[in-house]
mmCIF file of C-alpha atoms and ligand atoms in Angstrom:
data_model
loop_
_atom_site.group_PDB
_atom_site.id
_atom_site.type_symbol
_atom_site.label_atom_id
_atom_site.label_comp_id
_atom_site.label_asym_id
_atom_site.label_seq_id
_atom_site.Cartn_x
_atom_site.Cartn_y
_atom_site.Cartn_z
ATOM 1 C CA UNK A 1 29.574 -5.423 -1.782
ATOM 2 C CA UNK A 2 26.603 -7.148 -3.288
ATOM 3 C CA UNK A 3 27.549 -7.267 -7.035
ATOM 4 C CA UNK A 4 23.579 -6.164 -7.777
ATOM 5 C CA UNK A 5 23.768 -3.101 -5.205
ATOM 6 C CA UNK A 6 27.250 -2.181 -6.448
ATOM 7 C CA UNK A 7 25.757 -1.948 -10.309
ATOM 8 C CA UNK A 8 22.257 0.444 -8.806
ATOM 9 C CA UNK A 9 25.029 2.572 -7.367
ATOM 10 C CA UNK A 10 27.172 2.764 -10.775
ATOM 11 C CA UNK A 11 23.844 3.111 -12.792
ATOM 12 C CA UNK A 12 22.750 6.399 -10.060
ATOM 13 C CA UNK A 13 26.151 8.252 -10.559
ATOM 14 C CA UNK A 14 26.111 8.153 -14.294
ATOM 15 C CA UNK A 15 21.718 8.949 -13.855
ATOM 16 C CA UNK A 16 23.278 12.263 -12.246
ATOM 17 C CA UNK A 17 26.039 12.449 -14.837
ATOM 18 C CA UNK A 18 23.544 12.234 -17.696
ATOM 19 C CA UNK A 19 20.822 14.740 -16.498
ATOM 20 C CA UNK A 20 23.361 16.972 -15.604
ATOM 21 C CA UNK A 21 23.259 19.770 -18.084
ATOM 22 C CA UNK A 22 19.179 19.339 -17.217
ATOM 23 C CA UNK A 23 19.042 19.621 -13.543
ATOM 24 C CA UNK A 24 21.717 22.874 -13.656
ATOM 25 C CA UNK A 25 19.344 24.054 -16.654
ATOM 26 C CA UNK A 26 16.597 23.854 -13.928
ATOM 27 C CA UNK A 27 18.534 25.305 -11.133
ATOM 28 C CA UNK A 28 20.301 28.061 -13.243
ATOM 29 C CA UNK A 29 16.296 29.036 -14.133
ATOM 30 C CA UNK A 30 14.895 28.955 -10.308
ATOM 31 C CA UNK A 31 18.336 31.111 -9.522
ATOM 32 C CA UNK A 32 19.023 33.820 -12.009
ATOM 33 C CA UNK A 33 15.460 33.692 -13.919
ATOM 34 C CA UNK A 34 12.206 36.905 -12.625
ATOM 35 C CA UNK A 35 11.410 39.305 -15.245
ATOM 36 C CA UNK A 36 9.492 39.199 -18.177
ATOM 37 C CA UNK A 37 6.978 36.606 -18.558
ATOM 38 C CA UNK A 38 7.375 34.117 -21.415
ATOM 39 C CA UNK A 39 3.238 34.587 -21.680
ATOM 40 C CA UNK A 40 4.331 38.028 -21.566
ATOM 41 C CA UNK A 41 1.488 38.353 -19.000
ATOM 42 C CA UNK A 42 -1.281 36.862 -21.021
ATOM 43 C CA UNK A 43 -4.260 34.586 -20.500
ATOM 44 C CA UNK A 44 -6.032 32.041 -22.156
ATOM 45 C CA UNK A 45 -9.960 32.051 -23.049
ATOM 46 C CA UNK A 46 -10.601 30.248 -19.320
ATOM 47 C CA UNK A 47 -9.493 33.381 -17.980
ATOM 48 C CA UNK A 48 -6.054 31.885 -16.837
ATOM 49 C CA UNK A 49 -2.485 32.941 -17.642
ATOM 50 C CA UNK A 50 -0.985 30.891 -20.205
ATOM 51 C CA UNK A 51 1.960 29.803 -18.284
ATOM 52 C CA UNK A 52 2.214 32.227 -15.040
ATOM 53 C CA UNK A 53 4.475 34.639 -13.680
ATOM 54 C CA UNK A 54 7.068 31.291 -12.757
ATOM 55 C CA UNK A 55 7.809 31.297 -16.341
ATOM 56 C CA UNK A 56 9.968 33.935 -17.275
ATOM 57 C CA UNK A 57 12.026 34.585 -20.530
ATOM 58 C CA UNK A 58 15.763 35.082 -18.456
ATOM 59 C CA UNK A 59 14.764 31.901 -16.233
ATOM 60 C CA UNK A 60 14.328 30.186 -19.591
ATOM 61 C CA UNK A 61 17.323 31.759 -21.657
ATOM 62 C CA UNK A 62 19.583 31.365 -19.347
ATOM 63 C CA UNK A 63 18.718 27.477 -18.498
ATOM 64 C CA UNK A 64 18.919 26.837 -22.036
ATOM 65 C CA UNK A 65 22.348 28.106 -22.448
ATOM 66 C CA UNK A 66 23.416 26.623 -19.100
ATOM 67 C CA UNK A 67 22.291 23.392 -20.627
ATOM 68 C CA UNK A 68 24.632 23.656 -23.752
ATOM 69 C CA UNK A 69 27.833 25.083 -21.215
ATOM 70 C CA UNK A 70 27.520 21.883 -19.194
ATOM 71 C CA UNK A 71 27.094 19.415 -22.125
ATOM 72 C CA UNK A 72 30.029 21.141 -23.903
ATOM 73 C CA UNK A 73 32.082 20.862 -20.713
ATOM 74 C CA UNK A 74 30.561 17.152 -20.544
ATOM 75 C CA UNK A 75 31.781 16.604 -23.740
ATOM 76 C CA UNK A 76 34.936 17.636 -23.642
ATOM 77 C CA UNK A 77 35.840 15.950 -20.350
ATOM 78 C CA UNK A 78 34.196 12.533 -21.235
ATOM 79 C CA UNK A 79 32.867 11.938 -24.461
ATOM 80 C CA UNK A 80 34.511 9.291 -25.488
ATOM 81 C CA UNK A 81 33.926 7.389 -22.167
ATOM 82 C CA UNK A 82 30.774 7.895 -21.299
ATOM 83 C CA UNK A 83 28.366 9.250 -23.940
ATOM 84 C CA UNK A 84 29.315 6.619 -26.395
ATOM 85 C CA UNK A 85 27.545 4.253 -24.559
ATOM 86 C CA UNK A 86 24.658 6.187 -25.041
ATOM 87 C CA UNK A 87 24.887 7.133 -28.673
ATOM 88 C CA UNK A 88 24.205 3.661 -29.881
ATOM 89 C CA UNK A 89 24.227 3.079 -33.450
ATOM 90 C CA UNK A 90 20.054 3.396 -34.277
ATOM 91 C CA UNK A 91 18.668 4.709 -37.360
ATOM 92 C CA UNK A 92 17.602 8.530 -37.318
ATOM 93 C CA UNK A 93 18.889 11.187 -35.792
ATOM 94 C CA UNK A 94 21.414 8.823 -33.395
ATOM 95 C CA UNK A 95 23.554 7.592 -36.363
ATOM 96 C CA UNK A 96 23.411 11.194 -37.393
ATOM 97 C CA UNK A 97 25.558 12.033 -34.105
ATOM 98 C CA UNK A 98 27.348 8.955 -34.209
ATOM 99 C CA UNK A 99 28.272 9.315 -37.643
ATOM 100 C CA UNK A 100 28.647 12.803 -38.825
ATOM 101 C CA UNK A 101 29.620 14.821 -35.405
ATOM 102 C CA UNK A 102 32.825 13.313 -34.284
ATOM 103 C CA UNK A 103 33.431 16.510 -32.387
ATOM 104 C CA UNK A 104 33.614 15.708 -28.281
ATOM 105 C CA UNK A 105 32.871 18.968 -27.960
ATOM 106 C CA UNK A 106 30.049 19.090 -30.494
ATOM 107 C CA UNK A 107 28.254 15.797 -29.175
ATOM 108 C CA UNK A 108 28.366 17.318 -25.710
ATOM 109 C CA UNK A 109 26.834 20.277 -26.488
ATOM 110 C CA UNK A 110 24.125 18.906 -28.451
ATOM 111 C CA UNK A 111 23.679 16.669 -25.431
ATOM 112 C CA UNK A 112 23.336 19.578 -23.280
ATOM 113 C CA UNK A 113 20.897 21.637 -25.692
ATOM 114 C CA UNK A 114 18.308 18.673 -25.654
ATOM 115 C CA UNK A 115 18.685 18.008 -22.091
ATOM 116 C CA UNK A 116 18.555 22.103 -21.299
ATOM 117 C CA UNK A 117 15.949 23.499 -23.586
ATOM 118 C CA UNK A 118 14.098 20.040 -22.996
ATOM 119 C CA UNK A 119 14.003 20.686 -19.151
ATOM 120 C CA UNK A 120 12.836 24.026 -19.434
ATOM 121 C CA UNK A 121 10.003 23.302 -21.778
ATOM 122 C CA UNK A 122 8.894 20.422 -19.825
ATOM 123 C CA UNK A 123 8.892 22.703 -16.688
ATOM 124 C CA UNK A 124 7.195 25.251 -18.378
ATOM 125 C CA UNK A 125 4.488 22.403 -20.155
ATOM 126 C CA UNK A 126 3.820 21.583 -16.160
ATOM 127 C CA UNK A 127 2.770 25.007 -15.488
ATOM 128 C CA UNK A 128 0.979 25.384 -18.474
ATOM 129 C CA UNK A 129 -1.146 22.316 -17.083
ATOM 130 C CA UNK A 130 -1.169 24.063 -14.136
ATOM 131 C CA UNK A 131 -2.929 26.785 -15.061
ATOM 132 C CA UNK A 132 -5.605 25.027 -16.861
ATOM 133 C CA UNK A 133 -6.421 23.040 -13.939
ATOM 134 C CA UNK A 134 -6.686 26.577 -12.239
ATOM 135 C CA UNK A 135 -3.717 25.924 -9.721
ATOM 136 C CA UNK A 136 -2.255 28.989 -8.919
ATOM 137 C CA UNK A 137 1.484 29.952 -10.071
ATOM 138 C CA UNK A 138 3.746 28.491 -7.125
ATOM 139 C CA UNK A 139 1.008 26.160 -5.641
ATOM 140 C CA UNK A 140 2.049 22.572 -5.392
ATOM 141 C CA UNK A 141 1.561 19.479 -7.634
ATOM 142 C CA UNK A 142 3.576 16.448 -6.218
ATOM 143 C CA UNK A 143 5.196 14.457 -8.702
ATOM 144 C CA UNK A 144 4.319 16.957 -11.576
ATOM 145 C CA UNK A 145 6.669 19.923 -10.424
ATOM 146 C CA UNK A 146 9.529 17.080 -9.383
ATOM 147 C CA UNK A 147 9.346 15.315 -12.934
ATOM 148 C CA UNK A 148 8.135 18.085 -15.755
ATOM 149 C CA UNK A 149 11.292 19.067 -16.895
ATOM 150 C CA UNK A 150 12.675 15.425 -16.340
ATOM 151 C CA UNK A 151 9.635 14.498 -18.819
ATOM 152 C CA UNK A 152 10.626 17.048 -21.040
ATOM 153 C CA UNK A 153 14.553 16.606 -21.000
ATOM 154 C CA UNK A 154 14.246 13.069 -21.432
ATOM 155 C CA UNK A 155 11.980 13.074 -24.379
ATOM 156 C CA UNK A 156 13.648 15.508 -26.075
ATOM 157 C CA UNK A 157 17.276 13.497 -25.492
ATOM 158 C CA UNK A 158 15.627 10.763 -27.271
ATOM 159 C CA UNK A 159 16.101 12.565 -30.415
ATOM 160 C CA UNK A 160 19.358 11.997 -30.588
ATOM 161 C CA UNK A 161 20.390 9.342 -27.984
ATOM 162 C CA UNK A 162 19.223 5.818 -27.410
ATOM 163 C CA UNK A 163 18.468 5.926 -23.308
ATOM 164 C CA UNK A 164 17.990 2.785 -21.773
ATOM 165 C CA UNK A 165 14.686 1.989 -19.850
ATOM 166 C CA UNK A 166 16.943 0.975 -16.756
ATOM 167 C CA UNK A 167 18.433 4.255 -16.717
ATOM 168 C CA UNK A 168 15.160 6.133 -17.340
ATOM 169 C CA UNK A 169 13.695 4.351 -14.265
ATOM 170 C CA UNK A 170 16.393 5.496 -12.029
ATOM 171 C CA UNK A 171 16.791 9.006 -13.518
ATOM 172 C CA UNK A 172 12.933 9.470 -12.016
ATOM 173 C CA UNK A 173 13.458 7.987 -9.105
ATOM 174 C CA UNK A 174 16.570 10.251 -8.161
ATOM 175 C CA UNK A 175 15.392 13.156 -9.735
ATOM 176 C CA UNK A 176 12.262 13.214 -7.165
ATOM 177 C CA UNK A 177 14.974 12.924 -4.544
ATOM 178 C CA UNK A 178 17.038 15.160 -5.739
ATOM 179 C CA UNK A 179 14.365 18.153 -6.784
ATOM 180 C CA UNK A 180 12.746 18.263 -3.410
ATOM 181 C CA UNK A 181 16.283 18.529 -1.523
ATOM 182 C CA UNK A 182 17.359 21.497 -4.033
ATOM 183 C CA UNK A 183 14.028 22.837 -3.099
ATOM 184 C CA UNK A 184 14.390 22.855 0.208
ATOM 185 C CA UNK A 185 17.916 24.355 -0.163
ATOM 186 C CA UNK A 186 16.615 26.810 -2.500
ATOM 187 C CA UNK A 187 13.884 27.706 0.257
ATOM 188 C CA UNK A 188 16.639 28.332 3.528
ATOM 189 C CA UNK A 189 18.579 30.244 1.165
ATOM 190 C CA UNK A 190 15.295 32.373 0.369
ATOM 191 C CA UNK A 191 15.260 31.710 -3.430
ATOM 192 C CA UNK A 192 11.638 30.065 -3.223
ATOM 193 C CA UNK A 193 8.633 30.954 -1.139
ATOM 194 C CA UNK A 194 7.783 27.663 0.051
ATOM 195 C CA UNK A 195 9.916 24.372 0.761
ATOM 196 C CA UNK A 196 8.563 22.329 -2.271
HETATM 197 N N1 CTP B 1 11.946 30.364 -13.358
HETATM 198 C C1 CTP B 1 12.076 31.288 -14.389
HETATM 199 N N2 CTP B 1 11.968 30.896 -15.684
HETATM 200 C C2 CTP B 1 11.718 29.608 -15.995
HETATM 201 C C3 CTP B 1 11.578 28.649 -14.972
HETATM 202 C C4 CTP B 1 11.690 29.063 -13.649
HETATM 203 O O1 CTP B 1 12.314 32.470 -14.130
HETATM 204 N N3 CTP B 1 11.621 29.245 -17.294
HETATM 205 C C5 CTP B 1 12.082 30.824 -11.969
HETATM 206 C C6 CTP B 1 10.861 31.622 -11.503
HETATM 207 O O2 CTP B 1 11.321 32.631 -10.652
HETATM 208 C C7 CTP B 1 10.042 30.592 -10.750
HETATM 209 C C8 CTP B 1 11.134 29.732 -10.116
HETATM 210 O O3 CTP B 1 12.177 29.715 -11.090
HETATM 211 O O4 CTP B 1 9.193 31.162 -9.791
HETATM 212 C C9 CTP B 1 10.699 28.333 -9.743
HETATM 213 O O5 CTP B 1 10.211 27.623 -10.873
HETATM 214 P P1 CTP B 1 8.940 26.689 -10.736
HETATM 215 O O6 CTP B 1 8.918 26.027 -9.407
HETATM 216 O O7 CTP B 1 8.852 25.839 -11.941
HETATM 217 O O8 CTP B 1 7.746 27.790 -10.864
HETATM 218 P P2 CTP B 1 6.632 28.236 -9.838
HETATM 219 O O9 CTP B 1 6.943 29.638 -9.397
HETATM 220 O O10 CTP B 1 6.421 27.196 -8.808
HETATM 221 O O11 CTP B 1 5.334 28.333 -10.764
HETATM 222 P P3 CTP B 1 4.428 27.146 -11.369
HETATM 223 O O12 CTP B 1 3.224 27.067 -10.503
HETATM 224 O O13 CTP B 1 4.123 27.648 -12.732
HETATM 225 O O14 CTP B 1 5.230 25.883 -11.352
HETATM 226 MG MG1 MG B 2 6.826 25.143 -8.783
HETATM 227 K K1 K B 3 8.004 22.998 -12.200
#
């Protein structure tokens, strides 16, 4: 195989490796979240819900800790081999890991708590936009409801890991992919109201 192709393909499986605790933070949120608004049903001065009825304080809980489970488990399977590549030596809060948390375990689950809670507050910064632009709770936004929480998961991971701008390219890339196929899943198995 083309040495170049062979490298993309490498680069994609660890893309899906990394997001990981973010994308099942997402899922785990469109699954087991309903309830309870997080705007616990209220509206801003336009006359428009803050964040909607999509936004919902189990969906969010729950993909939070989901987040942390899957870094932990992350973690402890492959710290050392994978997420040291990552957690280059920069100053701030990446030395901080690098230096002071030796813990597999502990890395991992930090990991998963920026990627998690950062998924879930870029998905619910999406609707938020959503609602000011007076788009209706469900109604579609292509690119914006594939790449919210990829926004906000990657920005928050940049607290504490150095992310290379080769990887962020192909994180997007899949994760539009990969969003709209869940979707569709999530749609035949009657989880979502529409396919997208
Ligand atoms: N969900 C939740 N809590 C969250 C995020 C998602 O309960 N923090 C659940 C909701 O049931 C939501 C579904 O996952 O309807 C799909 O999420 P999403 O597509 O982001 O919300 P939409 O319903 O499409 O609403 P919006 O227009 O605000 O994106
Ligand atoms: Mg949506
Ligand atoms: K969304």
């Amino acid at each position: 195989m083309d040495p170049s192709i062979f490298s993309v393909l490498i680069l994609s499986a660890y893309a899906i490796y990394f997001m990981l605790p973010a994308y099942l933070a997402n899922a785990s949120a469109l699954t087991f979240g309903g309830g309870t608004p997080l705007d616990l049903g209220r509206s801003m001065n336009d006359g428009r819900r803050i964040l909607g009825d999509g936004v919902t304080w189990k969906g969010t809980i729950i993909g939070i800790l989901i987040g942390m489970a899957v870094g932990l488990v992350q973690g402890a399977i492959s710290g050392n081999i994978v997420h040291d590549l990552l957690i280059i030596g920069d100053p701030g809060i990446a030395n901080l890991v690098q230096g002071t948390i030796t813990s597999n375990a502990v890395q991992g689950i930090l990991l998963g708590l920026v990627l998690g809670s950062g998924a879930v507050i870029g998905d619910a910064c999406g609707s938020f936009i959503k609602r000011r632009f007076k788009v209706e709770r469900g109604r579609p936004v292509p690119l914006m409801d594939q790449l919210d929480f990829v926004v906000g998961a990657l920005v928050f991971a940049s607290l504490v890991v150095m992310i290379p701008l080769s990887l962020i390219i192909i994180i997007v890339v899949i994760s539009v992919f990969l969003h709209l196929g869940t979707n569709i899943i999530a749609y035949l198995l009657g989880l979502k109201n529409v396919w997208y």
